[in-house]
Amino acid sequence: MKNKWIFCLFSVLFGIIGCRNSTVYHTYQPTTERGWLSKDTLYYALPTDILPNNFKLNIGIRHTELYPYKDIWVAVGCKENPAKKDTFHLYLTDQKGRWTSNTTGRLYQCNFDKGNLNLSSQDSTLYIIHLMSDSILTGIHDMGIRLSLPSRINTEENKK
């Protein structure tokens, strides 16, 4: 009987500790109603209480069917440190041209895990710019950034 209680206690503790959400920052920035201009930079102010740390980076895109391409090139960087910049090629459709994202109403949403991002205490603002040749991208509603701690179990990923 004593072993049964110990097993139950450890099961509950493991469930509470192991399934904590590892996301420490998650937000979206909207583009303008007329489209995402090539000169428009989307900024993400980071809370100081999460820095410094090594994070898992996830980029989110919400778009409509008005977006004319199957993919998008974006750059993600740190405003305070120009060396912390990376370029990403994100595919929004499958090989047959069908949107690969989830939809709610008229918006499609895609999430892309893009590796790790090491931020110092001086890094306070991230940004995203698009690198497409069009000066205005239509159909992109907003872009998001999620930072999570890679050493924990991410309950958001486990819902997939």
PDB file of C-alpha atoms in Angstrom:
ATOM      1  CA  MET A   1       0.000   0.000   0.000  1.00  0.00           C
ATOM      2  CA  LYS A   2       2.854   2.373   0.857  1.00  0.00           C
ATOM      3  CA  ASN A   3       4.468   1.779  -2.571  1.00  0.00           C
ATOM      4  CA  LYS A   4       1.172   2.627  -4.265  1.00  0.00           C
ATOM      5  CA  TRP A   5       1.062   6.051  -2.545  1.00  0.00           C
ATOM      6  CA  ILE A   6       4.679   6.782  -3.425  1.00  0.00           C
ATOM      7  CA  PHE A   7       4.026   5.826  -7.044  1.00  0.00           C
ATOM      8  CA  CYS A   8       0.956   8.100  -7.154  1.00  0.00           C
ATOM      9  CA  LEU A   9       2.881  10.979  -5.598  1.00  0.00           C
ATOM     10  CA  PHE A  10       5.745  10.682  -8.103  1.00  0.00           C
ATOM     11  CA  SER A  11       3.286  10.384 -10.976  1.00  0.00           C
ATOM     12  CA  VAL A  12       1.547  13.598  -9.977  1.00  0.00           C
ATOM     13  CA  LEU A  13       4.844  15.439  -9.433  1.00  0.00           C
ATOM     14  CA  PHE A  14       6.214  14.263 -12.776  1.00  0.00           C
ATOM     15  CA  GLY A  15       3.010  15.365 -14.488  1.00  0.00           C
ATOM     16  CA  ILE A  16       3.160  18.828 -12.929  1.00  0.00           C
ATOM     17  CA  ILE A  17       6.887  19.386 -13.515  1.00  0.00           C
ATOM     18  CA  GLY A  18       7.264  17.634 -16.870  1.00  0.00           C
ATOM     19  CA  CYS A  19       4.306  19.228 -18.636  1.00  0.00           C
ATOM     20  CA  ARG A  20       4.950  22.878 -17.873  1.00  0.00           C
ATOM     21  CA  ASN A  21       4.673  25.117 -20.879  1.00  0.00           C
ATOM     22  CA  SER A  22       8.190  26.097 -21.930  1.00  0.00           C
ATOM     23  CA  THR A  23       7.076  29.201 -23.854  1.00  0.00           C
ATOM     24  CA  VAL A  24       8.503  32.347 -22.267  1.00  0.00           C
ATOM     25  CA  TYR A  25       7.568  34.858 -24.991  1.00  0.00           C
ATOM     26  CA  HIS A  26       4.936  34.658 -27.714  1.00  0.00           C
ATOM     27  CA  THR A  27       3.417  37.552 -29.638  1.00  0.00           C
ATOM     28  CA  TYR A  28       2.337  38.653 -33.113  1.00  0.00           C
ATOM     29  CA  GLN A  29       2.805  42.004 -34.854  1.00  0.00           C
ATOM     30  CA  PRO A  30       0.308  43.039 -37.546  1.00  0.00           C
ATOM     31  CA  THR A  31       1.213  44.308 -40.983  1.00  0.00           C
ATOM     32  CA  THR A  32      -0.585  47.327 -42.446  1.00  0.00           C
ATOM     33  CA  GLU A  33      -3.992  46.893 -44.095  1.00  0.00           C
ATOM     34  CA  ARG A  34      -2.599  47.726 -47.520  1.00  0.00           C
ATOM     35  CA  GLY A  35       0.111  45.078 -47.199  1.00  0.00           C
ATOM     36  CA  TRP A  36       3.554  44.400 -45.770  1.00  0.00           C
ATOM     37  CA  LEU A  37       5.879  46.982 -47.278  1.00  0.00           C
ATOM     38  CA  SER A  38       9.482  45.953 -47.911  1.00  0.00           C
ATOM     39  CA  LYS A  39      10.658  48.891 -45.783  1.00  0.00           C
ATOM     40  CA  ASP A  40       8.364  47.934 -42.860  1.00  0.00           C
ATOM     41  CA  THR A  41      10.115  46.238 -39.984  1.00  0.00           C
ATOM     42  CA  LEU A  42       8.087  44.366 -37.375  1.00  0.00           C
ATOM     43  CA  TYR A  43       9.572  44.814 -33.889  1.00  0.00           C
ATOM     44  CA  TYR A  44       9.214  42.562 -30.829  1.00  0.00           C
ATOM     45  CA  ALA A  45      10.180  44.064 -27.447  1.00  0.00           C
ATOM     46  CA  LEU A  46      11.460  41.314 -25.165  1.00  0.00           C
ATOM     47  CA  PRO A  47      10.750  41.253 -21.426  1.00  0.00           C
ATOM     48  CA  THR A  48      13.971  41.772 -19.466  1.00  0.00           C
ATOM     49  CA  ASP A  49      13.165  39.071 -16.918  1.00  0.00           C
ATOM     50  CA  ILE A  50      13.714  36.252 -19.465  1.00  0.00           C
ATOM     51  CA  LEU A  51      17.210  37.315 -20.570  1.00  0.00           C
ATOM     52  CA  PRO A  52      19.934  36.095 -20.983  1.00  0.00           C
ATOM     53  CA  ASN A  53      19.167  32.610 -22.241  1.00  0.00           C
ATOM     54  CA  ASN A  54      19.349  30.207 -25.149  1.00  0.00           C
ATOM     55  CA  PHE A  55      15.897  29.899 -26.715  1.00  0.00           C
ATOM     56  CA  LYS A  56      14.157  27.757 -29.262  1.00  0.00           C
ATOM     57  CA  LEU A  57      12.873  30.112 -31.998  1.00  0.00           C
ATOM     58  CA  ASN A  58       9.491  29.639 -33.666  1.00  0.00           C
ATOM     59  CA  ILE A  59       8.187  31.954 -36.403  1.00  0.00           C
ATOM     60  CA  GLY A  60       4.451  32.231 -36.932  1.00  0.00           C
ATOM     61  CA  ILE A  61       2.678  33.558 -40.021  1.00  0.00           C
ATOM     62  CA  ARG A  62      -0.995  34.387 -40.376  1.00  0.00           C
ATOM     63  CA  HIS A  63      -2.072  34.967 -43.966  1.00  0.00           C
ATOM     64  CA  THR A  64      -5.102  34.960 -46.225  1.00  0.00           C
ATOM     65  CA  GLU A  65      -5.673  33.364 -49.638  1.00  0.00           C
ATOM     66  CA  LEU A  66      -4.704  36.716 -51.142  1.00  0.00           C
ATOM     67  CA  TYR A  67      -1.030  35.921 -50.521  1.00  0.00           C
ATOM     68  CA  PRO A  68       0.207  35.248 -54.081  1.00  0.00           C
ATOM     69  CA  TYR A  69       3.201  32.970 -53.352  1.00  0.00           C
ATOM     70  CA  LYS A  70       3.825  29.483 -52.024  1.00  0.00           C
ATOM     71  CA  ASP A  71       6.699  30.641 -49.837  1.00  0.00           C
ATOM     72  CA  ILE A  72       8.250  33.653 -48.164  1.00  0.00           C
ATOM     73  CA  TRP A  73      11.791  34.723 -47.337  1.00  0.00           C
ATOM     74  CA  VAL A  74      12.222  36.581 -44.046  1.00  0.00           C
ATOM     75  CA  ALA A  75      15.089  37.797 -41.894  1.00  0.00           C
ATOM     76  CA  VAL A  76      14.945  37.665 -38.121  1.00  0.00           C
ATOM     77  CA  GLY A  77      17.447  39.688 -36.178  1.00  0.00           C
ATOM     78  CA  CYS A  78      18.307  41.474 -32.983  1.00  0.00           C
ATOM     79  CA  LYS A  79      18.153  45.268 -33.153  1.00  0.00           C
ATOM     80  CA  GLU A  80      20.996  45.731 -30.630  1.00  0.00           C
ATOM     81  CA  ASN A  81      23.325  43.201 -32.248  1.00  0.00           C
ATOM     82  CA  PRO A  82      23.493  43.200 -36.089  1.00  0.00           C
ATOM     83  CA  ALA A  83      25.514  39.951 -36.035  1.00  0.00           C
ATOM     84  CA  LYS A  84      22.457  38.132 -34.661  1.00  0.00           C
ATOM     85  CA  LYS A  85      20.522  37.945 -37.911  1.00  0.00           C
ATOM     86  CA  ASP A  86      19.371  34.920 -39.860  1.00  0.00           C
ATOM     87  CA  THR A  87      17.475  34.402 -43.101  1.00  0.00           C
ATOM     88  CA  PHE A  88      14.693  31.839 -43.396  1.00  0.00           C
ATOM     89  CA  HIS A  89      12.869  30.382 -46.386  1.00  0.00           C
ATOM     90  CA  LEU A  90       9.393  29.380 -45.212  1.00  0.00           C
ATOM     91  CA  TYR A  91       7.046  27.247 -47.335  1.00  0.00           C
ATOM     92  CA  LEU A  92       3.340  27.981 -46.928  1.00  0.00           C
ATOM     93  CA  THR A  93       2.086  25.356 -49.408  1.00  0.00           C
ATOM     94  CA  ASP A  94       2.764  21.729 -50.191  1.00  0.00           C
ATOM     95  CA  GLN A  95       4.147  20.576 -53.569  1.00  0.00           C
ATOM     96  CA  LYS A  96       0.652  20.686 -55.085  1.00  0.00           C
ATOM     97  CA  GLY A  97       0.137  24.312 -54.054  1.00  0.00           C
ATOM     98  CA  ARG A  98      -2.292  23.637 -51.178  1.00  0.00           C
ATOM     99  CA  TRP A  99      -1.928  25.712 -48.023  1.00  0.00           C
ATOM    100  CA  THR A 100      -0.237  23.595 -45.354  1.00  0.00           C
ATOM    101  CA  SER A 101      -1.462  25.645 -42.428  1.00  0.00           C
ATOM    102  CA  ASN A 102      -4.367  25.523 -40.031  1.00  0.00           C
ATOM    103  CA  THR A 103      -7.275  27.806 -40.807  1.00  0.00           C
ATOM    104  CA  THR A 104      -9.689  29.772 -38.691  1.00  0.00           C
ATOM    105  CA  GLY A 105     -12.178  31.653 -40.804  1.00  0.00           C
ATOM    106  CA  ARG A 106     -10.297  33.449 -43.529  1.00  0.00           C
ATOM    107  CA  LEU A 107      -6.861  33.296 -41.865  1.00  0.00           C
ATOM    108  CA  TYR A 108      -4.304  30.539 -42.305  1.00  0.00           C
ATOM    109  CA  GLN A 109      -1.662  30.062 -39.647  1.00  0.00           C
ATOM    110  CA  CYS A 110       1.741  28.407 -40.055  1.00  0.00           C
ATOM    111  CA  ASN A 111       4.401  27.852 -37.404  1.00  0.00           C
ATOM    112  CA  PHE A 112       8.029  27.113 -38.172  1.00  0.00           C
ATOM    113  CA  ASP A 113      10.622  25.879 -35.689  1.00  0.00           C
ATOM    114  CA  LYS A 114      13.873  27.585 -36.675  1.00  0.00           C
ATOM    115  CA  GLY A 115      16.536  26.372 -34.296  1.00  0.00           C
ATOM    116  CA  ASN A 116      18.087  28.129 -31.344  1.00  0.00           C
ATOM    117  CA  LEU A 117      18.627  31.796 -30.594  1.00  0.00           C
ATOM    118  CA  ASN A 118      21.114  32.814 -27.914  1.00  0.00           C
ATOM    119  CA  LEU A 119      20.188  36.172 -26.395  1.00  0.00           C
ATOM    120  CA  SER A 120      22.237  38.237 -23.958  1.00  0.00           C
ATOM    121  CA  SER A 121      21.013  40.735 -21.391  1.00  0.00           C
ATOM    122  CA  GLN A 122      21.744  43.569 -23.878  1.00  0.00           C
ATOM    123  CA  ASP A 123      19.367  42.094 -26.475  1.00  0.00           C
ATOM    124  CA  SER A 124      15.978  43.718 -25.944  1.00  0.00           C
ATOM    125  CA  THR A 125      14.316  43.883 -29.368  1.00  0.00           C
ATOM    126  CA  LEU A 126      13.902  41.308 -32.136  1.00  0.00           C
ATOM    127  CA  TYR A 127      12.680  42.168 -35.612  1.00  0.00           C
ATOM    128  CA  ILE A 128      11.338  40.508 -38.772  1.00  0.00           C
ATOM    129  CA  ILE A 129      11.577  41.887 -42.292  1.00  0.00           C
ATOM    130  CA  HIS A 130      10.501  40.260 -45.528  1.00  0.00           C
ATOM    131  CA  LEU A 131      13.080  39.708 -48.246  1.00  0.00           C
ATOM    132  CA  MET A 132      10.729  39.205 -51.180  1.00  0.00           C
ATOM    133  CA  SER A 133      11.280  41.219 -54.360  1.00  0.00           C
ATOM    134  CA  ASP A 134       7.786  42.773 -54.219  1.00  0.00           C
ATOM    135  CA  SER A 135       7.685  46.151 -52.519  1.00  0.00           C
ATOM    136  CA  ILE A 136       4.269  45.293 -51.032  1.00  0.00           C
ATOM    137  CA  LEU A 137       3.229  41.796 -49.949  1.00  0.00           C
ATOM    138  CA  THR A 138      -0.532  41.368 -49.840  1.00  0.00           C
ATOM    139  CA  GLY A 139      -2.226  38.656 -47.828  1.00  0.00           C
ATOM    140  CA  ILE A 140       0.186  38.577 -44.867  1.00  0.00           C
ATOM    141  CA  HIS A 141      -1.918  39.516 -41.839  1.00  0.00           C
ATOM    142  CA  ASP A 142       0.689  39.302 -39.079  1.00  0.00           C
ATOM    143  CA  MET A 143       3.962  37.683 -38.069  1.00  0.00           C
ATOM    144  CA  GLY A 144       4.775  36.147 -34.712  1.00  0.00           C
ATOM    145  CA  ILE A 145       7.733  35.110 -32.646  1.00  0.00           C
ATOM    146  CA  ARG A 146       7.702  32.477 -29.943  1.00  0.00           C
ATOM    147  CA  LEU A 147      10.699  31.862 -27.695  1.00  0.00           C
ATOM    148  CA  SER A 148      10.761  28.747 -25.560  1.00  0.00           C
ATOM    149  CA  LEU A 149      13.294  27.009 -23.393  1.00  0.00           C
ATOM    150  CA  PRO A 150      14.584  23.988 -25.326  1.00  0.00           C
ATOM    151  CA  SER A 151      15.333  21.878 -22.247  1.00  0.00           C
ATOM    152  CA  ARG A 152      11.674  21.590 -21.222  1.00  0.00           C
ATOM    153  CA  ILE A 153       8.794  19.671 -22.726  1.00  0.00           C
ATOM    154  CA  ASN A 154       6.724  22.043 -24.841  1.00  0.00           C
ATOM    155  CA  THR A 155       3.041  21.279 -24.340  1.00  0.00           C
ATOM    156  CA  GLU A 156       2.125  23.406 -27.371  1.00  0.00           C
ATOM    157  CA  GLU A 157       4.150  21.082 -29.649  1.00  0.00           C
ATOM    158  CA  ASN A 158       2.669  17.986 -28.059  1.00  0.00           C
ATOM    159  CA  LYS A 159      -0.855  19.102 -29.079  1.00  0.00           C
ATOM    160  CA  LYS A 160      -0.033  18.513 -32.764  1.00  0.00           C
TER     161      LYS A 160
END
